[in-house]
Amino acid sequence: MQLLAIETSSDACSVALYQQGALLVHEAIMPKQHSQQLLPMIDALLAEGQTSLTACDAIAFGRGPGSFTGVRMAAGVAQGLAFGVNRPVIPISTLAAIAWQARVTDLQTYLLATLDARMHELYWAVYRLAANGLEEIQAESLTSYQDLRHFLKQAPFESPVICGPGWAAYAPKEEVCWQLAAPVLPSARSIAELAALNWHQRIDPADALPRYVRDKVAVMATIK
Amino acid sequence: MLVLGIESSCDETGVALYENGVGLIAHVLFSQVATHAAYGGVVPELASRDHIQKLLPLIGQLLTQSQRTLAEIQGIAYTRGPGLSGALLVGAAFAQSLAFARKLPCVGIHHMEGHLLSPLLEQNQPEFPFLALIVSGGHTLLVKVQALGDYEVLGESLDDAAGEAFDKTAKLMGLAYPGGPLLAKLAEQGDAMRYALPRPLLHRADLMFSFSGLKTAVAQLIDKEDLRCVKVQADIAASFQAAVIDVLVAKTLKAVKQTGLQQVVVSGGVSANVWLRTQLQAGLTQLGAKAFYPRLEFCTDNGAMIAFAGCLRLAAGQVSEFDFSVKPRWSLNELRL
Ligand SMILES: Nc1ncnc2c1ncn2[C@@H]1O[C@H](COP(=O)(O)OP(=O)(O)OP(=O)(O)O)[C@@H](O)[C@H]1O
């Protein structure tokens, strides 16, 4: 199986090539440069892997949540590439990608993935390791830090490993009673690995859409 | 060469196929007007969200309708700017990626170049060089068109665009969104002489426009008059429309005299305006000049004009590889072939 993965939901831009279990990854932090660099990066990656797009069985992309523009770019590129070579797309959650990057071998450990959603809110979700990579314990949510803390107090599981940059953006410094993983950004590496494990989730390119989680983005005009 | 054109600069997703030597093969458009109506204006984030959902289904429709296949497409063109950055980026990312996947030449098109070349899609078409008046929701431009890619902006608006002035005035009058066409309809029954409104910059020697003051003048009028009276409404609409059109026509005629160009292309949403067309016709005839319009459905944003401009540029050997950055602000003066 050969997969190309794209991840542009943050200031990081990364692409990964999964070839029969082996991974090639190119990544860089490049705010506002994704649109210029992404296709050249893919071109270089395929060249390094001595392969071509047509040899890929599917295109995977980080479908959000994250920067609206970033996840839309990943979706647009995934759609264009996949439609162009008539291959399916595998959308992968950026929160799942973060949890996957912080995974621990203990199957009983819960992973809380967090991203800064700005406007005093976080995107977050809870996972646990499973056969197909991750099992979603708590669906992707958008709440304040306080509401997330409230959820954790009542949650039917022990204190999870907290990963991703969202938590640190809002948690007070003195908060020490949590296991924190390094606050890494989502990477195409984990998008590719999760996609390989979720091969059955491939869809038609036209259905390869972002998942924004924040859906209230405009206020209706008040009728005077 | 069969070229796929993609337009997503604002609130319309448009796709089309154009083949040189053959002409326009097919075009499909989805307008988001209903999405934005509840907000009283285009919400950029909602526009972007809609583009990414509609683009591929529309291309599917386009191919079915034209009985062509993806494999037959030989070039791709998309709107690179000006417009809403998030909206532009959807079309740009998709177009460049599709071109990358299929190893096709790809080119980013200036939206206004699309508009000003759009009359060339018709039977009755002008020849280079010509003058272009582009009047849309975002632009008011008088352009000297020497050849493909050789444009000189002679005049533009210092503030609101002509279409924007129509829409904002319509909103002041309580008309539904988007109000420009409704206001024009209302004006048909009105007396344009009833209210004396200013003709901004009419007597200035240059070809600049300004429409924001006119909107303020109408606001004052609305405060004084009883808008519940249909006659008053129609008269205000007609007086406003006459003021805008007077300036547009006068400056266009001035440009004809200054440049000596006898062909005038008129495009953009406001070029659908009937009063503009009649007044301009009368003025141009006196100067021995002639107006050229795209068909009505191509006056507003569409994919056909992008496919067409793209085909001309690709045929001339222009390509922009791999880079899908967009230009939300982009002057026509910067264009080259
Ligand atoms: N009959 C009419 N009279 C006056 N204005 C009109 C008429 N019909 C449409 N318009 C105006 O045309 C504009 C829409 O045109 P168009 O779609 O070309 O512009 P846009 O997409 O908003 O801007 P741009 O093309 O500059 O990005 C609106 O402002 C609308 O009110």
Coordinates of C-alpha atoms and ligand atoms in Angstrom, one line a residue:
Chain A
M1 CA 0.0 0.0 0.0
Q2 CA 1.2 3.5 -0.9
L3 CA -0.3 6.7 0.6
L4 CA 0.4 10.4 0.3
A5 CA -0.5 12.4 3.4
I6 CA -0.9 16.2 3.7
E7 CA -1.2 18.3 6.9
T8 CA -1.5 22.1 6.8
S9 CA -3.9 22.9 9.7
S10 CA -1.3 24.9 11.7
D11 CA 1.8 27.0 10.9
A12 CA 3.5 23.7 10.2
C13 CA 3.3 22.3 6.8
S14 CA 4.1 18.6 6.4
V15 CA 3.8 15.9 3.8
A16 CA 4.4 12.2 4.2
L17 CA 4.7 9.2 1.9
Y18 CA 3.8 5.8 3.3
Q19 CA 5.3 3.0 1.3
Q20 CA 4.6 -0.6 2.4
G21 CA 5.2 0.4 6.1
A22 CA 8.1 2.7 5.5
L23 CA 7.6 6.5 6.0
L24 CA 9.2 9.5 4.4
V25 CA 8.3 12.8 5.9
H26 CA 9.1 16.4 4.9
E27 CA 8.0 19.1 7.3
A28 CA 8.7 22.8 8.2
I29 CA 7.2 25.6 10.1
M30 CA 6.1 28.2 7.5
P31 CA 3.4 30.6 8.5
K32 CA 1.5 31.8 5.4
Q33 CA 3.9 30.0 3.0
H34 CA 1.9 26.8 2.6
S35 CA 0.3 27.8 -0.7
Q36 CA 3.7 28.4 -2.2
Q37 CA 5.5 25.4 -0.7
L38 CA 3.1 22.6 -0.5
L39 CA 3.1 21.3 -4.1
P40 CA 6.9 21.7 -4.5
M41 CA 7.2 19.7 -1.2
I42 CA 5.0 16.9 -2.5
D43 CA 7.0 16.9 -5.7
A44 CA 10.3 16.6 -3.8
L45 CA 8.8 13.9 -1.5
L46 CA 7.6 11.7 -4.4
A47 CA 11.0 12.1 -6.1
E48 CA 12.8 11.1 -3.0
G49 CA 10.5 8.1 -2.7
Q50 CA 11.3 7.3 -6.4
T51 CA 7.6 7.1 -7.1
S52 CA 4.7 9.1 -8.6
L53 CA 1.3 10.2 -7.6
T54 CA -0.3 7.6 -9.8
A55 CA 1.4 4.9 -7.8
C56 CA -0.4 6.1 -4.6
D57 CA -3.5 4.1 -3.6
A58 CA -5.1 7.0 -1.7
I59 CA -4.5 10.6 -0.5
A60 CA -4.9 11.3 3.2
F61 CA -5.2 14.8 4.7
G62 CA -5.6 16.4 8.1
R63 CA -9.3 17.4 7.9
G64 CA -9.3 19.6 11.0
P65 CA -10.1 21.0 13.4
G66 CA -7.5 23.7 13.1
S67 CA -7.0 26.9 11.0
F68 CA -10.0 27.2 8.8
T69 CA -7.9 28.3 5.8
G70 CA -5.3 25.6 6.6
V71 CA -7.7 22.7 6.7
R72 CA -9.5 23.9 3.6
M73 CA -6.2 24.1 1.8
A74 CA -5.5 20.5 2.7
A75 CA -9.0 19.5 1.6
G76 CA -8.6 21.4 -1.7
V77 CA -5.2 19.9 -2.5
A78 CA -6.4 16.4 -1.5
Q79 CA -9.5 16.8 -3.7
G80 CA -7.4 18.0 -6.7
L81 CA -4.8 15.4 -6.4
A82 CA -7.2 12.5 -5.8
F83 CA -9.6 13.5 -8.5
G84 CA -6.7 14.0 -10.9
V85 CA -5.4 10.4 -10.5
N86 CA -8.8 8.9 -9.7
R87 CA -8.0 7.7 -6.2
P88 CA -10.0 7.9 -3.0
V89 CA -9.3 10.2 -0.1
I90 CA -8.9 9.3 3.6
P91 CA -9.7 12.2 5.9
I92 CA -8.0 12.1 9.3
S93 CA -8.7 14.1 12.4
T94 CA -6.0 16.5 13.5
L95 CA -6.8 15.8 17.1
A96 CA -6.4 12.1 16.5
A97 CA -3.1 12.8 14.9
I98 CA -1.9 14.7 18.0
A99 CA -3.0 11.8 20.3
W100 CA -1.3 9.3 18.0
Q101 CA 1.9 11.3 18.2
A102 CA 1.8 11.2 22.0
R103 CA 0.6 7.5 22.3
V104 CA 2.0 5.4 25.0
T105 CA 2.2 1.6 24.9
D106 CA -0.2 1.1 27.9
L107 CA -3.5 0.3 26.2
Q108 CA -5.4 1.5 29.2
T109 CA -4.1 5.1 29.0
Y110 CA -6.5 7.8 27.8
L111 CA -5.2 10.5 25.6
L112 CA -6.6 14.0 25.7
A113 CA -5.7 15.9 22.5
T114 CA -6.0 19.7 22.6
L115 CA -5.7 22.5 20.0
D116 CA -6.0 26.2 20.6
A117 CA -9.2 27.3 18.9
R118 CA -8.6 31.0 19.8
M119 CA -11.3 33.2 21.2
H120 CA -10.8 31.6 24.6
E121 CA -11.7 28.1 23.5
L122 CA -10.0 24.7 22.8
Y123 CA -10.7 22.0 20.3
W124 CA -10.3 18.7 22.1
A125 CA -11.2 15.0 22.1
V126 CA -10.3 11.9 24.1
Y127 CA -8.8 8.7 22.7
R128 CA -7.5 5.3 23.7
L129 CA -5.2 3.0 21.7
A130 CA -7.0 0.4 19.7
A131 CA -6.5 -2.1 16.9
N132 CA -7.2 0.4 14.1
G133 CA -5.0 3.0 15.8
L134 CA -7.3 5.0 18.1
E135 CA -10.6 4.5 19.7
E136 CA -12.5 7.8 20.1
I137 CA -13.8 8.0 23.7
Q138 CA -15.1 11.5 23.7
A139 CA -16.0 13.2 20.4
E140 CA -14.3 16.3 19.1
S141 CA -15.5 19.3 21.1
L142 CA -15.1 23.0 21.3
T143 CA -15.3 24.5 24.8
S144 CA -13.6 26.9 27.2
Y145 CA -10.8 25.6 29.4
Q146 CA -13.1 25.7 32.4
D147 CA -15.7 23.5 30.7
L148 CA -13.0 21.1 29.7
R149 CA -11.8 20.9 33.3
H150 CA -15.4 20.3 34.4
F151 CA -15.7 17.5 31.9
L152 CA -12.4 15.9 33.2
K153 CA -13.6 16.0 36.8
Q154 CA -16.7 14.0 35.9
A155 CA -15.1 11.8 33.3
P156 CA -15.4 8.0 33.8
F157 CA -11.7 7.5 33.5
E158 CA -8.5 8.4 35.3
S159 CA -6.4 11.4 34.5
P160 CA -5.4 11.2 30.8
V161 CA -2.2 12.1 29.2
I162 CA -2.7 15.6 27.8
C163 CA -1.2 16.3 24.4
G164 CA -1.2 19.1 21.8
P165 CA -0.7 22.8 22.2
G166 CA -4.2 23.7 23.3
W167 CA -3.9 22.9 27.0
A168 CA -0.8 25.0 27.7
A169 CA -2.4 27.9 26.0
Y170 CA -5.1 28.2 28.7
A171 CA -4.0 26.2 31.7
P172 CA -2.6 28.2 34.6
K173 CA 1.1 27.7 35.2
E174 CA 0.7 26.2 38.7
E175 CA -1.5 23.3 37.3
V176 CA 0.9 20.4 37.9
C177 CA -1.2 17.4 38.6
W178 CA -1.5 16.4 34.9
Q179 CA 0.6 14.2 32.8
L180 CA 1.7 16.3 29.9
A181 CA 3.1 15.1 26.6
A182 CA 5.2 17.5 24.5
P183 CA 2.8 20.0 22.9
V184 CA 3.5 18.9 19.3
L185 CA 1.6 20.2 16.3
P186 CA -0.3 17.7 14.0
S187 CA 2.1 16.1 11.5
A188 CA 1.5 14.3 8.2
R189 CA 3.5 11.4 9.7
S190 CA 0.7 10.5 12.0
I191 CA -1.9 11.4 9.4
A192 CA -0.3 8.8 7.1
E193 CA 0.0 6.2 9.8
L194 CA -3.6 6.6 10.9
A195 CA -4.8 6.5 7.3
A196 CA -2.9 3.2 6.7
L197 CA -4.7 1.8 9.8
N198 CA -8.0 3.1 8.6
W199 CA -7.9 2.0 5.0
H200 CA -11.6 1.2 5.0
Q201 CA -12.5 4.9 5.6
R202 CA -11.6 6.0 2.1
I203 CA -14.1 8.2 0.4
D204 CA -14.8 9.9 -2.9
P205 CA -12.7 13.1 -3.4
A206 CA -15.9 15.2 -3.6
D207 CA -16.7 14.2 -0.1
A208 CA -13.3 15.1 1.2
L209 CA -14.3 18.1 3.3
P210 CA -12.9 19.9 6.3
R211 CA -14.3 19.3 9.8
Y212 CA -14.3 22.7 11.4
V213 CA -16.0 21.9 14.7
R214 CA -16.5 25.6 15.2
D215 CA -19.6 26.1 13.1
K216 CA -20.9 29.4 14.4
V217 CA -18.8 31.8 12.4
A218 CA -21.1 34.7 11.6
V219 CA -23.9 36.6 13.3
M220 CA -27.1 37.0 11.5
A221 CA -27.8 40.6 10.5
T222 CA -30.4 42.1 12.8
I223 CA -33.5 43.3 10.9
K224 CA -34.0 46.9 11.8
Chain B
M1 CA -6.6 23.1 -26.4
L2 CA -9.5 22.3 -24.0
V3 CA -9.2 24.4 -20.9
L4 CA -11.0 24.1 -17.5
G5 CA -11.7 27.4 -15.9
I6 CA -12.5 27.8 -12.2
E7 CA -13.9 31.0 -10.5
S8 CA -14.2 31.3 -6.8
S9 CA -13.3 34.9 -5.9
C10 CA -16.4 35.9 -4.1
D11 CA -19.9 34.4 -3.7
E12 CA -20.2 32.4 -6.9
T13 CA -18.6 29.1 -7.8
G14 CA -18.2 28.9 -11.5
V15 CA -16.6 26.3 -13.8
A16 CA -16.4 26.1 -17.5
L17 CA -14.7 24.4 -20.5
Y18 CA -13.4 26.5 -23.3
E19 CA -11.6 25.1 -26.4
N20 CA -9.7 27.4 -28.8
G21 CA -10.9 27.2 -32.3
V22 CA -14.2 25.8 -31.0
G23 CA -15.4 28.2 -28.4
L24 CA -17.2 27.8 -25.1
I25 CA -18.1 24.1 -24.6
A26 CA -20.1 24.3 -21.3
H27 CA -20.3 26.2 -18.1
V28 CA -22.0 25.7 -14.7
L29 CA -22.5 28.2 -11.9
F30 CA -23.6 28.0 -8.3
S31 CA -24.6 31.3 -6.6
Q32 CA -24.4 31.6 -2.8
V33 CA -26.7 34.6 -2.7
A34 CA -29.3 32.7 -0.5
T35 CA -26.5 31.8 2.0
H36 CA -25.5 35.4 2.5
A37 CA -28.9 37.0 2.3
A38 CA -29.6 36.4 6.0
Y39 CA -26.4 38.3 6.9
G40 CA -27.1 41.3 4.6
G41 CA -23.7 40.8 2.9
V42 CA -21.1 38.3 1.9
V43 CA -19.6 36.5 4.9
P44 CA -16.1 35.5 3.7
E45 CA -15.8 32.4 5.9
L46 CA -19.2 31.0 4.8
A47 CA -18.3 31.8 1.2
S48 CA -15.1 29.7 1.5
R49 CA -16.9 26.8 3.2
D50 CA -19.4 26.7 0.4
H51 CA -16.8 26.8 -2.4
I52 CA -15.0 23.7 -1.2
Q53 CA -18.3 21.8 -1.0
K54 CA -19.5 22.8 -4.4
L55 CA -16.4 22.8 -6.6
L56 CA -16.0 19.1 -7.4
P57 CA -19.7 18.4 -7.8
L58 CA -19.9 21.3 -10.2
I59 CA -17.0 20.0 -12.2
G60 CA -18.7 16.6 -12.3
Q61 CA -21.8 18.3 -13.6
L62 CA -19.8 20.2 -16.2
L63 CA -18.2 17.0 -17.6
T64 CA -21.5 15.2 -17.7
Q65 CA -23.2 18.1 -19.4
S66 CA -20.5 18.5 -22.0
Q67 CA -19.9 14.8 -22.5
R68 CA -16.2 15.3 -22.0
T69 CA -13.9 13.5 -19.7
L70 CA -11.2 14.6 -17.3
A71 CA -8.6 13.0 -19.6
E72 CA -9.5 15.4 -22.5
I73 CA -8.7 18.5 -20.4
Q74 CA -5.4 20.0 -21.6
G75 CA -5.0 23.1 -19.4
I76 CA -6.4 24.6 -16.2
A77 CA -7.1 28.2 -15.3
Y78 CA -8.4 29.7 -12.1
T79 CA -9.0 33.1 -10.6
R80 CA -5.9 34.1 -8.6
G81 CA -7.3 37.5 -7.5
P82 CA -8.5 40.1 -6.7
G83 CA -11.2 38.9 -4.3
L84 CA -11.7 37.2 -0.9
S85 CA -8.5 35.4 0.0
G86 CA -10.1 32.3 1.6
A87 CA -12.5 32.0 -1.3
L88 CA -9.7 32.4 -3.9
L89 CA -7.6 29.9 -2.1
V90 CA -10.1 27.1 -2.5
G91 CA -10.1 27.4 -6.3
A92 CA -6.4 28.0 -6.5
A93 CA -5.4 25.0 -4.3
F94 CA -7.7 22.7 -6.2
A95 CA -6.8 23.9 -9.6
Q96 CA -3.0 23.7 -9.1
S97 CA -3.3 20.3 -7.4
L98 CA -5.4 18.9 -10.2
A99 CA -2.9 20.3 -12.8
F100 CA 0.0 18.8 -10.7
A101 CA -1.8 15.4 -10.7
R102 CA -2.5 15.4 -14.4
K103 CA 0.8 17.1 -15.4
L104 CA -1.1 19.9 -17.2
P105 CA -0.2 23.5 -17.7
C106 CA -2.0 25.8 -15.2
V107 CA -2.4 29.6 -15.0
G108 CA -3.8 32.0 -12.4
I109 CA -6.1 34.6 -13.9
H110 CA -6.9 38.2 -12.9
H111 CA -10.6 38.3 -12.2
M112 CA -11.0 41.7 -13.9
E113 CA -9.1 40.5 -17.0
G114 CA -11.8 37.8 -17.1
H115 CA -14.5 40.5 -17.0
L116 CA -12.9 42.8 -19.6
L117 CA -12.3 40.0 -22.1
S118 CA -15.8 38.4 -21.6
P119 CA -17.4 40.2 -24.6
L120 CA -14.9 38.2 -26.8
L121 CA -16.9 35.1 -26.0
E122 CA -19.8 36.5 -28.1
Q123 CA -20.4 36.5 -31.9
N124 CA -20.3 40.3 -32.1
Q125 CA -16.9 41.0 -30.6
P126 CA -14.5 43.9 -30.5
E127 CA -10.9 43.9 -31.8
F128 CA -7.9 45.1 -29.9
P129 CA -7.3 47.8 -28.9
F130 CA -10.5 48.8 -27.1
L131 CA -11.7 50.6 -24.0
A132 CA -13.4 48.8 -21.1
L133 CA -15.8 50.0 -18.5
I134 CA -16.0 47.4 -15.7
V135 CA -18.7 48.1 -13.2
S136 CA -19.3 45.4 -10.6
G137 CA -19.9 45.0 -6.9
G138 CA -16.2 45.4 -6.1
H139 CA -14.9 47.5 -9.0
T140 CA -15.5 50.6 -11.1
L141 CA -12.7 50.7 -13.8
L142 CA -12.0 52.4 -17.1
V143 CA -9.3 50.5 -18.8
K144 CA -7.4 50.9 -22.0
V145 CA -6.9 47.4 -23.4
Q146 CA -4.1 47.4 -25.9
A147 CA -3.7 43.7 -26.3
L148 CA -4.0 40.5 -24.2
G149 CA -2.2 41.3 -20.9
D150 CA -1.5 44.9 -21.8
Y151 CA -3.9 47.0 -19.7
E152 CA -3.8 50.6 -18.5
V153 CA -6.2 51.6 -15.8
L154 CA -7.4 55.1 -16.8
G155 CA -9.9 55.6 -14.0
E156 CA -11.3 53.9 -10.9
S157 CA -13.4 54.6 -7.9
L158 CA -11.8 56.4 -5.0
D159 CA -14.2 54.8 -2.6
D160 CA -17.3 52.6 -3.2
A161 CA -17.7 50.7 -6.4
A162 CA -20.8 51.4 -8.5
G163 CA -22.5 48.1 -7.7
E164 CA -21.6 48.6 -4.0
A165 CA -23.3 52.0 -4.2
F166 CA -26.4 50.4 -5.6
D167 CA -26.4 47.7 -2.9
K168 CA -25.8 50.1 0.0
T169 CA -28.4 52.5 -1.2
A170 CA -30.9 49.7 -1.6
K171 CA -30.1 48.6 1.9
L172 CA -30.8 52.1 3.2
M173 CA -34.1 52.0 1.4
G174 CA -35.0 48.7 3.1
L175 CA -34.8 46.6 0.0
A176 CA -33.9 42.9 0.2
Y177 CA -30.3 41.7 -0.3
P178 CA -28.7 42.0 -2.8
G179 CA -30.5 45.2 -3.5
G180 CA -28.8 46.6 -6.7
P181 CA -31.1 44.9 -9.2
L182 CA -34.2 45.6 -7.1
L183 CA -33.3 49.2 -6.9
A184 CA -32.8 49.3 -10.7
K185 CA -36.2 47.7 -11.1
L186 CA -37.9 50.2 -8.8
A187 CA -36.2 53.1 -10.7
E188 CA -37.9 52.0 -13.9
Q189 CA -41.2 53.4 -12.5
G190 CA -39.7 56.5 -11.0
D191 CA -39.1 60.1 -11.9
A192 CA -35.4 60.7 -12.1
M193 CA -35.8 64.5 -12.1
R194 CA -37.7 64.7 -8.8
Y195 CA -34.7 64.8 -6.5
A196 CA -31.5 66.6 -7.4
L197 CA -28.6 64.4 -6.3
P198 CA -24.9 65.2 -6.7
R199 CA -22.9 63.9 -9.7
P200 CA -19.6 63.3 -7.8
L201 CA -16.4 64.3 -9.7
L202 CA -18.4 64.8 -12.9
H203 CA -16.6 68.0 -13.9
R204 CA -13.1 66.9 -12.9
A205 CA -10.8 66.5 -15.8
D206 CA -9.6 63.0 -14.8
L207 CA -11.5 59.7 -15.0
M208 CA -11.8 59.0 -11.3
F209 CA -15.1 58.1 -9.7
S210 CA -16.5 58.5 -6.2
F211 CA -19.9 57.1 -5.1
S212 CA -19.8 57.1 -1.3
G213 CA -21.1 60.8 -1.0
L214 CA -24.1 59.9 -3.2
K215 CA -25.1 57.2 -0.6
T216 CA -25.0 59.9 2.1
A217 CA -27.1 62.2 0.1
V218 CA -29.7 59.5 -0.3
A219 CA -29.6 58.8 3.4
Q220 CA -30.5 62.5 4.1
L221 CA -33.3 62.2 1.5
I222 CA -34.7 59.2 3.2
D223 CA -34.7 61.0 6.6
K224 CA -36.8 63.8 5.0
E225 CA -39.2 61.8 2.8
D226 CA -41.9 59.3 3.6
L227 CA -40.6 56.0 2.3
R228 CA -43.9 54.2 2.8
C229 CA -45.1 56.0 -0.3
V230 CA -44.2 53.8 -3.3
K231 CA -44.0 56.8 -5.6
V232 CA -41.4 58.4 -3.3
Q233 CA -39.4 55.1 -3.2
A234 CA -39.4 54.8 -7.0
D235 CA -38.5 58.5 -7.4
I236 CA -35.6 58.2 -5.0
A237 CA -34.4 55.0 -6.8
A238 CA -34.6 56.7 -10.2
S239 CA -32.9 59.9 -9.1
F240 CA -30.1 57.8 -7.5
Q241 CA -29.7 55.6 -10.5
A242 CA -29.6 58.6 -12.9
A243 CA -26.8 60.2 -10.8
V244 CA -24.6 57.1 -10.9
I245 CA -25.3 56.4 -14.6
D246 CA -24.7 60.0 -15.6
V247 CA -21.2 59.9 -14.1
L248 CA -20.4 56.5 -15.5
V249 CA -21.5 57.6 -19.0
A250 CA -19.9 61.0 -18.9
K251 CA -16.5 59.6 -17.8
T252 CA -16.7 56.8 -20.4
L253 CA -17.4 59.3 -23.2
K254 CA -14.5 61.4 -21.9
A255 CA -12.2 58.4 -22.1
V256 CA -13.4 57.7 -25.7
K257 CA -12.5 61.2 -26.6
Q258 CA -9.1 61.1 -24.8
T259 CA -8.0 57.8 -26.2
G260 CA -9.6 58.0 -29.6
L261 CA -10.7 54.4 -29.1
Q262 CA -14.0 53.7 -30.8
Q263 CA -15.0 50.3 -29.2
V264 CA -16.1 50.2 -25.6
V265 CA -16.5 46.9 -23.8
V266 CA -18.9 47.1 -20.8
S267 CA -18.9 44.3 -18.3
G268 CA -19.5 43.5 -14.6
G269 CA -22.8 43.1 -12.7
V270 CA -23.9 46.8 -13.2
S271 CA -23.6 46.4 -17.0
A272 CA -26.9 44.6 -16.8
N273 CA -28.5 48.0 -15.9
V274 CA -30.9 49.0 -18.7
W275 CA -30.6 52.7 -18.1
L276 CA -26.8 52.5 -18.3
R277 CA -27.1 50.7 -21.6
T278 CA -29.5 53.2 -23.2
Q279 CA -27.7 56.3 -22.0
L280 CA -24.3 54.9 -23.1
Q281 CA -25.7 53.9 -26.4
A282 CA -27.0 57.4 -27.1
G283 CA -23.7 59.0 -26.1
L284 CA -21.5 56.6 -28.0
T285 CA -23.5 56.9 -31.2
Q286 CA -22.9 60.6 -31.2
L287 CA -19.2 60.0 -31.1
G288 CA -19.4 57.3 -33.8
A289 CA -18.3 54.7 -31.2
K290 CA -19.8 51.3 -30.3
A291 CA -20.5 49.3 -27.1
F292 CA -19.9 45.6 -26.7
Y293 CA -21.5 43.5 -23.9
P294 CA -21.1 40.0 -22.8
R295 CA -24.4 38.0 -22.7
L296 CA -26.4 38.8 -19.6
E297 CA -25.4 35.7 -17.6
F298 CA -21.7 36.5 -18.1
C299 CA -22.1 40.1 -16.8
T300 CA -21.7 38.8 -13.3
D301 CA -19.0 36.4 -12.1
N302 CA -18.7 33.1 -14.0
G303 CA -16.2 30.4 -14.9
A304 CA -16.5 30.9 -18.7
M305 CA -14.5 34.2 -18.6
I306 CA -11.8 32.5 -16.6
A307 CA -11.6 29.5 -18.9
F308 CA -11.5 31.9 -21.9
A309 CA -8.8 34.2 -20.5
G310 CA -6.9 31.1 -19.4
C311 CA -7.0 29.5 -22.8
L312 CA -5.6 32.7 -24.4
R313 CA -2.8 32.9 -21.8
L314 CA -2.0 29.2 -22.0
A315 CA -2.0 29.3 -25.8
A316 CA 0.5 32.1 -25.5
G317 CA 2.7 29.8 -23.4
Q318 CA 2.1 31.3 -20.0
V319 CA 2.1 28.9 -17.0
S320 CA 2.5 29.3 -13.3
E321 CA 3.7 26.0 -11.8
F322 CA 2.9 24.6 -8.4
D323 CA 2.4 27.9 -6.6
F324 CA -1.2 28.4 -5.5
S325 CA -0.8 31.6 -3.5
V326 CA -3.5 34.1 -4.2
K327 CA -3.6 37.9 -4.7
P328 CA -6.6 39.4 -2.9
R329 CA -5.5 42.8 -4.0
W330 CA -4.0 43.0 -7.5
S331 CA -4.0 45.9 -9.9
L332 CA -4.6 45.3 -13.6
N333 CA -1.7 47.6 -14.3
E334 CA 0.7 44.9 -13.0
L335 CA -0.4 42.3 -15.6
R336 CA 1.8 41.3 -18.5
L337 CA 1.5 38.5 -20.9
Ligands
LIG1 N1 -29.6 46.0 -13.1 C1 -28.7 46.4 -12.2 N2 -28.4 47.7 -11.9 C2 -27.5 48.1 -11.1 N3 -26.7 47.2 -10.4 C3 -26.8 45.9 -10.7 C4 -27.8 45.4 -11.6 N4 -27.7 44.1 -11.6 C5 -26.7 43.8 -10.8 N5 -26.1 44.9 -10.2 C6 -25.0 44.9 -9.3 O1 -23.9 44.2 -9.7 C7 -23.1 43.7 -8.7 C8 -22.8 42.2 -8.8 O2 -21.9 42.1 -9.9 P1 -20.7 41.1 -10.0 O3 -21.1 39.8 -9.7 O4 -20.0 41.4 -11.3 O5 -19.8 41.8 -8.9 P2 -19.0 41.2 -7.6 O6 -18.7 39.8 -7.8 O7 -19.8 41.6 -6.4 O8 -17.7 42.0 -7.7 P3 -16.3 41.8 -8.5 O9 -16.7 41.1 -9.8 O10 -15.8 43.1 -8.6 O11 -15.6 40.9 -7.6 C9 -23.9 44.0 -7.4 O12 -23.4 45.1 -6.7 C10 -25.3 44.3 -8.0 O13 -26.1 45.1 -7.1

